[in-house]
Amino acid sequence: MTPHNASDDSRDDSRWSDLDRPPLNAAALRRALVREGSFYREVEVVQRTGSTNSDLVARAVAGQADEGAVLVAEEQTEGKGRLDRRWTAPPRSGLFFSVLLRPAGVPVARWGWLPLLTGVAVASGLARAAGVDTSLKWPNDLLVTVGGGERKAGGILAERAGEDGVVIGVGINVTLRADELPVPQAGSLALAGAVGTDRDPLLRAVLRALEDWYGRWRAAGGDPAACGLQETYAAGCATLGRAVRAELPGERAIVGEAVAVDGDGRLVIATGEGVQEPVGAGDIVHLRPA
């Protein structure tokens, strides 16, 4: 690979400021994804924005976006993660995109499955297109193996968009190099030995997998068992069977074994006191075996 030239960072307006990181081909993505009978209605690629999620939520609330709208950014300056964390990465080093969903006909109580569904779609799409074994950390960090250890290579964030919409945001580190990692626990598809890091086919594969799973889930009225989502998520979830600590709102914590993901998408933790406690929101820490 060509070494990254730090001076290139001052020329972000050049489409080819880093030859290892060519720009996405927006026209080709639209031809592949926006077609007769497709779920996707528009695919827009912008060079830089604060947050694709914030932008798409605003458009949805203003009635300026239809279900199936996709917004992709080559660079996010204020990318959002769970728990108000920030997600930053060099321009064109990853996939940073959001999709608008309007799951009419699915009870709102089942919308909590959407980020988990997206995790399944992302993992399957990347396994197919990048040849990387991926797993999911509840509630949907994407994990890869780098140097024999688990690293976070991506994350998913769902935000409500008005009464009838949900915007799903996805961030995936694709070509991030070791000296660019924001924290030691981070990783990328390239560092995990991906057979391909061309972002165009990666994005197409992920979006097609998302279309497939979302269609199945909606057809089942959001029932995660009936459409196979619950079983598939459990099979790919690295959290299950592990000793974990759930850090909950109000500075409360639960320690135990993650034993299941229930019908509402909650992580069920079996504590040392013999209680099975479902967790719907919180930060999960994978604990090392004693």
XYZ file of C-alpha atoms in Angstrom:
290
model
C 0.000 0.000 0.000
C 1.137 3.524 -0.689
C 2.166 5.288 2.516
C -0.247 7.944 3.675
C 1.109 11.438 3.129
C 0.098 13.690 5.995
C 0.332 16.705 3.708
C -2.561 15.298 1.711
C -4.865 16.108 4.620
C -4.695 19.768 3.672
C -6.079 18.953 0.239
C -9.322 17.237 1.208
C -11.058 19.032 -1.628
C -9.095 16.850 -4.051
C -11.027 13.711 -4.862
C -7.779 11.746 -5.051
C -5.863 13.214 -2.099
C -5.119 9.667 -0.880
C -4.671 7.178 -3.707
C -5.386 4.234 -1.381
C -8.811 5.732 -0.700
C -10.608 6.512 -3.956
C -13.973 8.264 -3.735
C -17.245 6.383 -3.947
C -18.862 6.266 -7.369
C -22.257 7.807 -6.599
C -23.658 7.292 -10.099
C -22.719 3.597 -10.116
C -24.206 3.103 -6.653
C -27.491 4.662 -7.779
C -27.595 2.486 -10.908
C -27.044 -0.645 -8.799
C -29.430 0.153 -5.961
C -32.172 2.491 -7.213
C -34.040 0.390 -9.733
C -37.507 -0.898 -10.544
C -38.950 -2.756 -7.560
C -36.065 -1.795 -5.262
C -36.571 -0.645 -1.703
C -34.091 2.169 -2.230
C -35.445 5.458 -3.558
C -32.347 7.617 -3.592
C -28.657 7.313 -2.802
C -26.840 10.561 -2.192
C -23.098 10.850 -1.550
C -21.747 14.032 0.035
C -18.103 14.891 0.533
C -18.390 16.076 4.119
C -21.072 16.597 6.740
C -21.439 16.698 10.486
C -23.620 13.597 10.811
C -25.547 11.698 8.152
C -28.009 10.640 10.857
C -28.750 14.206 11.918
C -29.119 15.304 8.293
C -31.465 12.477 7.343
C -33.564 12.799 10.504
C -34.049 16.501 9.732
C -35.080 15.733 6.154
C -37.480 13.012 7.278
C -39.146 15.236 9.868
C -39.506 17.995 7.265
C -41.123 15.575 4.805
C -38.177 15.860 2.423
C -37.160 12.192 2.395
C -38.971 8.969 1.572
C -38.439 5.531 3.033
C -35.422 3.985 1.365
C -33.461 7.229 1.209
C -29.730 6.658 1.740
C -27.264 9.396 2.680
C -23.549 8.602 2.517
C -20.673 10.850 3.571
C -17.040 10.522 2.566
C -16.209 12.248 5.850
C -18.181 12.943 9.028
C -16.977 15.658 11.348
C -19.521 14.966 14.102
C -20.377 11.299 13.605
C -22.510 9.973 16.439
C -22.218 6.723 18.323
C -24.259 5.281 21.144
C -24.397 7.083 24.507
C -23.518 10.422 22.868
C -20.079 9.215 21.838
C -18.367 10.651 18.768
C -17.129 8.687 15.787
C -14.302 10.221 13.751
C -12.162 8.819 10.945
C -10.046 10.153 8.068
C -11.894 11.024 4.824
C -12.811 7.990 2.671
C -11.348 5.552 5.212
C -14.688 3.913 5.903
C -18.378 3.717 5.154
C -20.489 6.316 6.940
C -24.140 6.232 5.932
C -27.730 6.439 7.107
C -30.970 4.889 5.827
C -34.531 6.078 6.458
C -37.033 3.369 7.413
C -40.760 3.811 7.935
C -41.915 0.432 9.306
C -45.659 0.913 8.862
C -47.639 -2.091 10.034
C -45.017 -3.125 12.587
C -45.862 -2.426 16.258
C -43.611 0.263 17.705
C -42.698 -2.147 20.500
C -40.809 -4.206 17.919
C -38.854 -1.309 16.427
C -36.108 -2.007 18.941
C -35.079 -4.857 16.653
C -34.065 -2.467 13.867
C -30.489 -1.831 15.046
C -30.025 -5.547 15.693
C -31.447 -6.332 12.250
C -29.024 -3.832 10.751
C -26.152 -5.515 12.560
C -27.087 -8.871 11.033
C -27.272 -7.270 7.586
C -23.936 -5.476 7.956
C -22.181 -8.606 9.194
C -23.553 -10.787 6.398
C -22.859 -8.186 3.705
C -19.272 -7.659 4.837
C -18.610 -11.379 5.186
C -19.723 -11.815 1.588
C -17.948 -8.822 0.066
C -14.858 -8.436 2.266
C -14.277 -12.040 3.294
C -13.895 -11.030 6.931
C -15.344 -13.011 9.826
C -17.417 -10.551 11.795
C -19.436 -10.839 14.967
C -21.842 -8.603 16.844
C -21.480 -7.211 20.322
C -24.915 -6.430 21.761
C -26.462 -3.982 21.030
C -24.579 -3.904 17.737
C -20.970 -3.060 17.629
C -19.302 -4.861 14.746
C -16.289 -6.874 15.903
C -13.389 -8.240 13.880
C -10.258 -10.133 14.884
C -6.946 -8.308 14.642
C -3.794 -9.973 15.910
C -5.796 -12.590 17.771
C -7.877 -10.036 19.673
C -11.373 -8.627 19.342
C -11.539 -5.123 17.907
C -14.456 -2.830 17.160
C -14.614 -2.012 13.453
C -18.074 -0.520 13.265
C -21.151 0.659 15.047
C -24.856 1.239 14.505
C -27.135 3.945 15.837
C -30.931 4.161 15.466
C -32.776 7.456 15.916
C -36.476 8.205 15.691
C -37.496 10.494 12.862
C -40.940 11.821 13.669
C -43.843 9.565 14.549
C -43.415 6.994 11.799
C -39.719 6.936 10.930
C -36.411 5.538 12.115
C -33.024 6.527 10.735
C -30.377 3.830 10.991
C -26.798 5.096 10.939
C -23.828 2.848 10.220
C -20.121 3.552 10.549
C -17.551 0.989 9.408
C -13.762 1.344 9.465
C -12.573 -0.050 6.147
C -8.973 1.012 5.436
C -8.070 2.573 8.774
C -4.383 1.904 9.441
C -2.840 0.982 12.778
C -1.394 4.460 13.311
C -4.824 6.004 12.688
C -6.790 4.017 15.268
C -8.585 6.370 17.678
C -8.285 3.899 20.559
C -6.371 0.617 20.985
C -9.636 -1.360 20.977
C -10.518 -0.168 17.462
C -9.917 -2.089 14.263
C -10.741 -2.063 10.582
C -11.553 -4.480 7.807
C -8.074 -3.977 6.327
C -6.363 -4.773 9.631
C -8.572 -7.870 9.926
C -7.260 -9.170 6.582
C -10.131 -8.247 4.261
C -9.757 -9.692 0.775
C -11.320 -6.522 -0.636
C -11.526 -2.959 0.657
C -13.190 -1.314 -2.350
C -15.988 0.564 -0.622
C -18.416 0.515 -3.558
C -19.040 -3.268 -3.536
C -18.941 -3.293 0.271
C -21.688 -0.671 0.478
C -23.787 -2.418 -2.177
C -23.511 -5.746 -0.333
C -24.481 -4.233 3.018
C -27.443 -2.294 1.601
C -28.741 -5.329 -0.292
C -28.524 -7.439 2.868
C -30.355 -4.704 4.768
C -33.101 -4.605 2.131
C -33.480 -8.382 2.366
C -33.668 -8.567 6.165
C -35.896 -5.517 6.503
C -38.298 -6.993 3.954
C -38.455 -10.308 5.830
C -38.963 -8.590 9.179
C -41.740 -6.351 7.886
C -43.487 -9.246 6.157
C -43.546 -11.022 9.535
C -45.067 -7.980 11.244
C -41.798 -7.384 13.056
C -41.842 -10.830 14.707
C -38.109 -11.629 15.100
C -38.670 -15.345 15.593
C -40.996 -15.814 12.624
C -38.591 -14.189 10.152
C -35.480 -15.931 11.517
C -33.912 -12.717 12.783
C -33.755 -13.682 16.452
C -32.006 -16.973 15.712
C -29.598 -15.422 13.207
C -28.687 -12.591 15.541
C -28.024 -15.006 18.394
C -25.803 -17.143 16.161
C -23.632 -14.164 15.269
C -23.625 -12.456 18.663
C -20.230 -12.528 20.379
C -21.789 -11.384 23.651
C -23.844 -14.530 24.281
C -22.174 -17.099 26.476
C -19.756 -14.520 27.833
C -19.275 -13.069 31.271
C -20.347 -9.427 31.001
C -20.890 -6.292 33.003
C -23.878 -4.193 32.020
C -23.419 -0.549 32.950
C -26.936 0.834 33.229
C -28.449 4.299 33.588
C -28.307 5.640 37.119
C -24.810 4.239 37.719
C -26.199 0.744 38.269
C -24.331 -2.315 37.023
C -25.143 -5.997 36.567
C -22.506 -8.707 36.303
C -23.283 -12.184 35.023
C -23.447 -14.395 31.953
C -25.218 -13.188 28.818
C -27.522 -16.118 28.096
C -30.048 -14.930 25.498
C -31.551 -12.143 23.433
C -35.279 -12.124 24.184
C -38.218 -11.430 21.887
C -37.940 -7.686 22.525
C -34.263 -7.612 21.570
C -33.097 -7.252 25.168
C -29.961 -8.969 26.441
C -30.767 -11.459 29.202
C -28.081 -11.706 31.897
C -27.994 -14.540 34.421
C -26.531 -13.184 37.656
C -24.703 -15.033 40.394
C -27.860 -14.783 42.488
C -29.709 -16.992 40.027
C -31.776 -14.144 38.572
C -32.217 -13.665 34.833
C -32.376 -9.950 34.194
C -33.239 -8.457 30.776
C -31.299 -5.344 29.774
C -32.822 -3.048 27.149
C -30.251 -0.262 27.216
C -26.779 0.106 28.606
C -23.102 -0.330 27.929
C -21.919 -3.948 27.831
C -18.366 -4.850 28.777
C -17.052 -8.277 27.804
C -15.165 -9.608 30.832
C -12.133 -11.799 30.566
C -12.531 -15.351 31.904
C -11.337 -15.671 35.485
